[in-house]
JSON list of C-alpha atoms in Angstrom, two decimals:
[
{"chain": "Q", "resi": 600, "resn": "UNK", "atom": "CA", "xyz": [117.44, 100.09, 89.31]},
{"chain": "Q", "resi": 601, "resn": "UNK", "atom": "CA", "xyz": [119.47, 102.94, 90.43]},
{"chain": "Q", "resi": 602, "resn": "UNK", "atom": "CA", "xyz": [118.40, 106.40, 90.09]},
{"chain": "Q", "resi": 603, "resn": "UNK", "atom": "CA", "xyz": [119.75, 108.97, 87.79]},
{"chain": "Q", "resi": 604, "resn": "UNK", "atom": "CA", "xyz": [119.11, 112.24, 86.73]},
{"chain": "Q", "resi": 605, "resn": "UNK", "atom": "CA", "xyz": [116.95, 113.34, 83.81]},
{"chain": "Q", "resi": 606, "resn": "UNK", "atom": "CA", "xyz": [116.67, 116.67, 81.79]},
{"chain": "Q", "resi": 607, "resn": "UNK", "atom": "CA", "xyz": [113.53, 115.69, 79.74]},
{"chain": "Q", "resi": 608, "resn": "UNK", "atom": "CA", "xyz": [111.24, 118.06, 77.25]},
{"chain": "Q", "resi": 609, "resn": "UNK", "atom": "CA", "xyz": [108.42, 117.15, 78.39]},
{"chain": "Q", "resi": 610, "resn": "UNK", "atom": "CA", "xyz": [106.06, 116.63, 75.25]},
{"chain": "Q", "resi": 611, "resn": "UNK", "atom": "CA", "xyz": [103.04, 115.55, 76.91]},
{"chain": "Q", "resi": 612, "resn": "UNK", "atom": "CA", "xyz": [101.76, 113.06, 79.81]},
{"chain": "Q", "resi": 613, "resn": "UNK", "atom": "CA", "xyz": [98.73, 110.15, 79.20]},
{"chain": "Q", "resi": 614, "resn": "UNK", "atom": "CA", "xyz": [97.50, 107.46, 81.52]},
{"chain": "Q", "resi": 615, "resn": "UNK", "atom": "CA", "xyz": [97.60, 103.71, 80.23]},
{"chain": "Q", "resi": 616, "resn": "UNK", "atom": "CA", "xyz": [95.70, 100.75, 81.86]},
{"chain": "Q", "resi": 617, "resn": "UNK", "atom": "CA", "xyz": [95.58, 103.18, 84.99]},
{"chain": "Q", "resi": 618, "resn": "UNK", "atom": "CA", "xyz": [99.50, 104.13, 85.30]},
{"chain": "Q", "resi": 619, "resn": "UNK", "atom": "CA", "xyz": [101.07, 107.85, 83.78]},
{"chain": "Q", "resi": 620, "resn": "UNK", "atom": "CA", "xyz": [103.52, 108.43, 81.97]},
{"chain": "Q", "resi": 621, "resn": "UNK", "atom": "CA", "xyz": [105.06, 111.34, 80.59]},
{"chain": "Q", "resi": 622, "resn": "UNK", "atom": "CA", "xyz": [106.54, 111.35, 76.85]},
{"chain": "Q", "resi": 623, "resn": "UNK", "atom": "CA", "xyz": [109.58, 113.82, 75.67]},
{"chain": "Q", "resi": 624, "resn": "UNK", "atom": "CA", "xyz": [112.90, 114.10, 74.80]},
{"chain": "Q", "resi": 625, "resn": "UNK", "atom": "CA", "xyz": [115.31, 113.65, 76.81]},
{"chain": "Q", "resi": 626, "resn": "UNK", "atom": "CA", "xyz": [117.57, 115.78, 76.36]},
{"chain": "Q", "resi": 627, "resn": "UNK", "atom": "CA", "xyz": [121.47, 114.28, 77.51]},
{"chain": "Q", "resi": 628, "resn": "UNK", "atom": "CA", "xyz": [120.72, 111.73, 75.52]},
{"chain": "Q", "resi": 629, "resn": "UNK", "atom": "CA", "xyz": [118.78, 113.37, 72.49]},
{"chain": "Q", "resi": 630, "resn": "UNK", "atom": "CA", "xyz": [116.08, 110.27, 72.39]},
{"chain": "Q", "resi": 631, "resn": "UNK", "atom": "CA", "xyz": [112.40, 110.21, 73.03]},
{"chain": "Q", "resi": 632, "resn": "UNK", "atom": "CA", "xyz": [111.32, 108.31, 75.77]},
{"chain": "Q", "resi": 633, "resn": "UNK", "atom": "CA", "xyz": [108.64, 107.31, 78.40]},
{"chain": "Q", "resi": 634, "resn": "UNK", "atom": "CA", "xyz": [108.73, 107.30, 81.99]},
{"chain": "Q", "resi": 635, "resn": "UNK", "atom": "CA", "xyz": [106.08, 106.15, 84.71]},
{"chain": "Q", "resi": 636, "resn": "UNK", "atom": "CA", "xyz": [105.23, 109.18, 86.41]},
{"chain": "Q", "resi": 637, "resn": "UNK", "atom": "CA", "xyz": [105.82, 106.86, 90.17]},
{"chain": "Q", "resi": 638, "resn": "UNK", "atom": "CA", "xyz": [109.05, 106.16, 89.28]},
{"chain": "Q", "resi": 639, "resn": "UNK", "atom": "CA", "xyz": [110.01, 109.30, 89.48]},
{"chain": "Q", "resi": 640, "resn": "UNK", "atom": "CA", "xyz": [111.61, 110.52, 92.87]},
{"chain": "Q", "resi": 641, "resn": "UNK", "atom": "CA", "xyz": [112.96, 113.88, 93.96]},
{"chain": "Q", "resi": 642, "resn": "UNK", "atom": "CA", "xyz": [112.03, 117.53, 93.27]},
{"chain": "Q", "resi": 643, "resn": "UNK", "atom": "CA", "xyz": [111.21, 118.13, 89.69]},
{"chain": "Q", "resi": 644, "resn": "UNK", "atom": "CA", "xyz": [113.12, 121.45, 88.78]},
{"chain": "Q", "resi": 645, "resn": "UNK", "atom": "CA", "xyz": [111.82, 123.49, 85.51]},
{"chain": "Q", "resi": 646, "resn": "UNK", "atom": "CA", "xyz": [114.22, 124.87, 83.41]},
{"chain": "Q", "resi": 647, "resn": "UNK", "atom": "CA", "xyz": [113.97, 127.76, 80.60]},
{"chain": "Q", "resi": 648, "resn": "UNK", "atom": "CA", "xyz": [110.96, 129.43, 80.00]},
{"chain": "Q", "resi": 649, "resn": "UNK", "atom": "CA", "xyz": [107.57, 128.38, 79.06]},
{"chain": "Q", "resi": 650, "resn": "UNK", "atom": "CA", "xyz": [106.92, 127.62, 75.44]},
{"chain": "Q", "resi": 651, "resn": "UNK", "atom": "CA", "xyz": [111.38, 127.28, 74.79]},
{"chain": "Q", "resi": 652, "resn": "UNK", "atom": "CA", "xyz": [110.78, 124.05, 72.64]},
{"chain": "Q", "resi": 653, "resn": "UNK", "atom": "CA", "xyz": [108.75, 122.63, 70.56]},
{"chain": "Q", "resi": 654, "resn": "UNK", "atom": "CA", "xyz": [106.68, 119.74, 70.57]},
{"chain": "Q", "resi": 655, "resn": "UNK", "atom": "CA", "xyz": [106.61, 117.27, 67.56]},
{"chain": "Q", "resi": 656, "resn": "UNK", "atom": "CA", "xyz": [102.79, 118.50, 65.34]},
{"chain": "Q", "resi": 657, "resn": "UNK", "atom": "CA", "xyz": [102.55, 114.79, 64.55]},
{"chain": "Q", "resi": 658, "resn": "UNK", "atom": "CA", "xyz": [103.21, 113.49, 68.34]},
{"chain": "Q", "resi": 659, "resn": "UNK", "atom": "CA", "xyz": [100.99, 110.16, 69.85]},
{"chain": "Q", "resi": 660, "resn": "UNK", "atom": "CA", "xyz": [101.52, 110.18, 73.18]},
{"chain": "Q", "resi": 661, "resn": "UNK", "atom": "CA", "xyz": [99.14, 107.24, 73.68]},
{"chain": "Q", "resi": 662, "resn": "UNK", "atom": "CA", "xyz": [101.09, 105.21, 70.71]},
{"chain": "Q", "resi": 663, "resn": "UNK", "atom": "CA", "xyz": [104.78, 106.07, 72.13]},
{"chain": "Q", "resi": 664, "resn": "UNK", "atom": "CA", "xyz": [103.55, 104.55, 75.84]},
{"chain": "Q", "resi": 665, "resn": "UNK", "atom": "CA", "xyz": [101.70, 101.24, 74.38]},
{"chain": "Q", "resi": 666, "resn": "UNK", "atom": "CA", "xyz": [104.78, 100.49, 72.10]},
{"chain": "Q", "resi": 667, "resn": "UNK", "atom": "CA", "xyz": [107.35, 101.22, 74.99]},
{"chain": "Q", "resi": 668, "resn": "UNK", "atom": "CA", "xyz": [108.79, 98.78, 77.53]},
{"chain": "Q", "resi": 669, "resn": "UNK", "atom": "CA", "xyz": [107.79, 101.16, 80.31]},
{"chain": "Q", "resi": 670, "resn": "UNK", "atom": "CA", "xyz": [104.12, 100.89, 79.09]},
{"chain": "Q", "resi": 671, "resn": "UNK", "atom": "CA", "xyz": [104.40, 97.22, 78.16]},
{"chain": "Q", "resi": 672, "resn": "UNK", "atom": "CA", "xyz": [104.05, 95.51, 81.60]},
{"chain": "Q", "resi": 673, "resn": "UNK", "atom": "CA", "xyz": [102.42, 92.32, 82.14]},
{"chain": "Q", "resi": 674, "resn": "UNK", "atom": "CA", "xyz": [99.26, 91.96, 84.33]},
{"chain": "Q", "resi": 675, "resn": "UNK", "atom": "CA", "xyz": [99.19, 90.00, 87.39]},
{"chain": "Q", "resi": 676, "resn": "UNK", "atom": "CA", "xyz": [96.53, 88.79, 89.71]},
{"chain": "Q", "resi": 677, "resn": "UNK", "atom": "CA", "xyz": [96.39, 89.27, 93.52]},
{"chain": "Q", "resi": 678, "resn": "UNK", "atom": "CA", "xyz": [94.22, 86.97, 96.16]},
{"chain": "Q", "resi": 679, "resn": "UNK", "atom": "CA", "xyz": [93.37, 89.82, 98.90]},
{"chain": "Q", "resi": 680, "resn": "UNK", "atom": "CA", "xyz": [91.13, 89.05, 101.73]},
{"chain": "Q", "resi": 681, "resn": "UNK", "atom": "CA", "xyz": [89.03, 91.60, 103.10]},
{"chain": "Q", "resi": 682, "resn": "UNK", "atom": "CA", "xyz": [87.74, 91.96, 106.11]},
{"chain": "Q", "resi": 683, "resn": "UNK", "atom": "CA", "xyz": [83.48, 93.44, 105.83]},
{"chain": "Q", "resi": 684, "resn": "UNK", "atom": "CA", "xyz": [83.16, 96.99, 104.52]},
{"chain": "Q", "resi": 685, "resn": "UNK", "atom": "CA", "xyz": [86.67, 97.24, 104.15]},
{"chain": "Q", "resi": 686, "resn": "UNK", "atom": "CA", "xyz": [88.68, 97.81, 100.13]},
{"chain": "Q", "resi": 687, "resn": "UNK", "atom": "CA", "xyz": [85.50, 98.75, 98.49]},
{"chain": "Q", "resi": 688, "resn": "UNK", "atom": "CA", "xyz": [87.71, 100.13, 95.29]},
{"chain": "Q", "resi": 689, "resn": "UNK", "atom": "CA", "xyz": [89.74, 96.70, 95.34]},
{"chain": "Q", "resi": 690, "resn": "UNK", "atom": "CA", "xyz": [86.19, 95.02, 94.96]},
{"chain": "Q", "resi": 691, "resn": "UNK", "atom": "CA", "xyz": [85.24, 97.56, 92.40]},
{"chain": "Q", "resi": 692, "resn": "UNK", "atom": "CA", "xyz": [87.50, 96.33, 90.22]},
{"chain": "Q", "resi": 693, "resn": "UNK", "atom": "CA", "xyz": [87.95, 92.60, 91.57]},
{"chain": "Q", "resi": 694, "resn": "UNK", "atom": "CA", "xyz": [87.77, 89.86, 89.00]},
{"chain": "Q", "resi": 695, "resn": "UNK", "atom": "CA", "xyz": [85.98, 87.41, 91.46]},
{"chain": "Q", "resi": 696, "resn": "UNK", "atom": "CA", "xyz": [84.80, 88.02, 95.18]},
{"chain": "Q", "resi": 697, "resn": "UNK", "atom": "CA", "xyz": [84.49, 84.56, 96.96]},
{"chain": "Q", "resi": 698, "resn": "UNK", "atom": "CA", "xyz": [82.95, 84.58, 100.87]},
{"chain": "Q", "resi": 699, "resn": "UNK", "atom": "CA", "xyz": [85.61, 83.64, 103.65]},
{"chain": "Q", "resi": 700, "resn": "UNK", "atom": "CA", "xyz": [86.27, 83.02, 106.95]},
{"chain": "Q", "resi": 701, "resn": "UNK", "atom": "CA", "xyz": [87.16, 86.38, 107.30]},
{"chain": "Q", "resi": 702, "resn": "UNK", "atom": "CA", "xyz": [85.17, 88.26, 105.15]},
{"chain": "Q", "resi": 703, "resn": "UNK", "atom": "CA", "xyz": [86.18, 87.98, 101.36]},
{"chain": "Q", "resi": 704, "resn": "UNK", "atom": "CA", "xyz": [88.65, 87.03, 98.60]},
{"chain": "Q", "resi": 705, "resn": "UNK", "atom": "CA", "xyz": [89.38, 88.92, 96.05]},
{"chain": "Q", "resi": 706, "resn": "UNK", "atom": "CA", "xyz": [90.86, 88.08, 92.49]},
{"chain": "Q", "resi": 707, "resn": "UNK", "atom": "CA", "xyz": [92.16, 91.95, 91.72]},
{"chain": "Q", "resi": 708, "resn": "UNK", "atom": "CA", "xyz": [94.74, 92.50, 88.79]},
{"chain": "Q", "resi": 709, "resn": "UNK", "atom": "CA", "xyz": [97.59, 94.94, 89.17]},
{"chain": "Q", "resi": 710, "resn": "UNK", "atom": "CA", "xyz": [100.71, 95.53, 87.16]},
{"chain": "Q", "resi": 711, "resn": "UNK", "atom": "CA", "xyz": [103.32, 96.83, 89.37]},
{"chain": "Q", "resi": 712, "resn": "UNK", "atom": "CA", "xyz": [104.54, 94.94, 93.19]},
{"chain": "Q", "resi": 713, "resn": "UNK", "atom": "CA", "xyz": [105.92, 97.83, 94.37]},
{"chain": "Q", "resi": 714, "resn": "UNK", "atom": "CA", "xyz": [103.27, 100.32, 93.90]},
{"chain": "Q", "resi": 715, "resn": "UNK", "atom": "CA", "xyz": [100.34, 98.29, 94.17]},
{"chain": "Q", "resi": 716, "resn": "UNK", "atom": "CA", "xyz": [101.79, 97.35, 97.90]},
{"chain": "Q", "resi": 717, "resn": "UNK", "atom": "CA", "xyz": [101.54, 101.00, 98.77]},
{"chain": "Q", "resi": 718, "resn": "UNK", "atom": "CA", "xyz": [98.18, 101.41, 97.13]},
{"chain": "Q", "resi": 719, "resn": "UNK", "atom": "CA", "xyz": [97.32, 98.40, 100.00]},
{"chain": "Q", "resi": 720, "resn": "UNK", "atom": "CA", "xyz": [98.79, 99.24, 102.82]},
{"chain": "Q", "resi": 721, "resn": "UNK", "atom": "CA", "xyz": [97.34, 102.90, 102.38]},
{"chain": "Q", "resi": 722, "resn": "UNK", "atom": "CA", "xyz": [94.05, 101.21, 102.70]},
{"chain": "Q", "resi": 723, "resn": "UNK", "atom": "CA", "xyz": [94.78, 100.48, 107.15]},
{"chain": "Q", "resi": 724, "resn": "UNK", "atom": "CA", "xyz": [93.43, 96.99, 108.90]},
{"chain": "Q", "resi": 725, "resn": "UNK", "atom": "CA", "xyz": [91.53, 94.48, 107.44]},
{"chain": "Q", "resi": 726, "resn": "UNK", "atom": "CA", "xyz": [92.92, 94.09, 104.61]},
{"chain": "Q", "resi": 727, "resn": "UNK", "atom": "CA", "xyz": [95.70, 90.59, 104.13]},
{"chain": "Q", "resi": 728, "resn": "UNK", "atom": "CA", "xyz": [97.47, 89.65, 100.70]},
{"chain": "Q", "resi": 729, "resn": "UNK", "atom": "CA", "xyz": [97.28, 86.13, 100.26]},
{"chain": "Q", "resi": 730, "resn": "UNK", "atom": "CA", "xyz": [99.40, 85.19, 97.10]},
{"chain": "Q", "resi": 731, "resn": "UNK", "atom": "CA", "xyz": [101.32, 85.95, 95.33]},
{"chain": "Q", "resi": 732, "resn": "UNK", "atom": "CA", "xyz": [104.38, 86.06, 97.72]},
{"chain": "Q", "resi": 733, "resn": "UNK", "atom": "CA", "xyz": [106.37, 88.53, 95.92]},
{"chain": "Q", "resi": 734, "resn": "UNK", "atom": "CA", "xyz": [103.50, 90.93, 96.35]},
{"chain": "Q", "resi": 735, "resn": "UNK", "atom": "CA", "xyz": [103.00, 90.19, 100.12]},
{"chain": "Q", "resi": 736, "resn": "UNK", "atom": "CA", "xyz": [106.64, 90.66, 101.04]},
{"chain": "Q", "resi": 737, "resn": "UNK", "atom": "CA", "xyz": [106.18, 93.92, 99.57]},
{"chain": "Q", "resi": 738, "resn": "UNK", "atom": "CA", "xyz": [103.44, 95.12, 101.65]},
{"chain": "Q", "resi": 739, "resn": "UNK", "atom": "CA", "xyz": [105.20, 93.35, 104.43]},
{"chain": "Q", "resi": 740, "resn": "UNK", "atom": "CA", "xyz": [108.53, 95.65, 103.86]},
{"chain": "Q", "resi": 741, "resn": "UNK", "atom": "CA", "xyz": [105.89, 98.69, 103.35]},
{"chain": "Q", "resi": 742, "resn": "UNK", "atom": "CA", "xyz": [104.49, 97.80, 107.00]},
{"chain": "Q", "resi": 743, "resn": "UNK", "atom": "CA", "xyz": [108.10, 97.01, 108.40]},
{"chain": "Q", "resi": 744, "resn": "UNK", "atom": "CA", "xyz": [109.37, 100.36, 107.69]},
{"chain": "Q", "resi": 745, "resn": "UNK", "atom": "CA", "xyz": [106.60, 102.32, 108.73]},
{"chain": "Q", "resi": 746, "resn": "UNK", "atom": "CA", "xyz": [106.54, 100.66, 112.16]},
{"chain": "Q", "resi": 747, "resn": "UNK", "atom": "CA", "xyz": [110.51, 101.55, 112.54]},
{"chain": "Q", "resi": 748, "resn": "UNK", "atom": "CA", "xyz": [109.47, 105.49, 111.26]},
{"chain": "Q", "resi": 749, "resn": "UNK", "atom": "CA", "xyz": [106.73, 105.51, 114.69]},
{"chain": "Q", "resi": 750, "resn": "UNK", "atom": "CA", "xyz": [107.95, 106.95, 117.57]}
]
């Protein structure tokens, strides 16, 4: 997708099966809508002063997220292997942990490729995605440009 400007109203921000989101009205093109608080890139510039608009008294933040496509994003699962005491939080919230050469597997659900690669490689050594492929070339493009950015 290609990035564009926003003017939004920001009516309120909620998190949703562990992504945020911030509800409001955008303004160019006078519609309420969601966006995924990762997605967004750039300086955020405030404009006006504090209290300028109003926010709707009958507003559900949660309900406007779970019935929009940004909030409506299907689940995956990821095979991870771990090397010993190494991605405690991915076995936190693991689905199964089998033993392996290496250490362990991991069955760990995620929603999103692209950020759940960063959430990996921010976690160092030890830590390999096994399937699926889409989310491993991620990580792999992650690592790739870091190692061009050392000096």
């Amino acid at each position: 997708a290609v990035a564009s400007s926003r003017r939004l109203r920001p009516w309120g921000v909620v998190s949703r099966q562990g992504r945020w989101y911030v509800v409001g009205e955008d303004v160019d093109r006078q519609a309420t809508r969601v966006f995924r608080l990762c997605r967004i890139r750039g300086a955020v510039e405030p404009v006006g002063p504090s209290g300028a608009f109003d926010v709707p008294s009958d507003l559900d933040v949660m309900a406007l997220v779970s019935t929009s496509p940004a909030g409506d994003q299907r689940e995956s699962i990821a095979r991870i292997e771990v090397e010993p005491g190494r991605g405690n939080r991915l076995r936190r919230i693991a689905l199964s942990v089998a033993p392996s050469a290496q250490g362990s597997v991991l069955e760990v659900p995620y929603v999103d490729d692209e950020e759940f690669a960063g959430d990996l490689v921010s976690l160092g050594v030890g830590v390999v995605v096994l399937e699926p492929d889409d989310l491993r070339q991620a990580v792999i493009r992650r690592l790739t440009l870091a190692a061009g950015a050392a000096p």
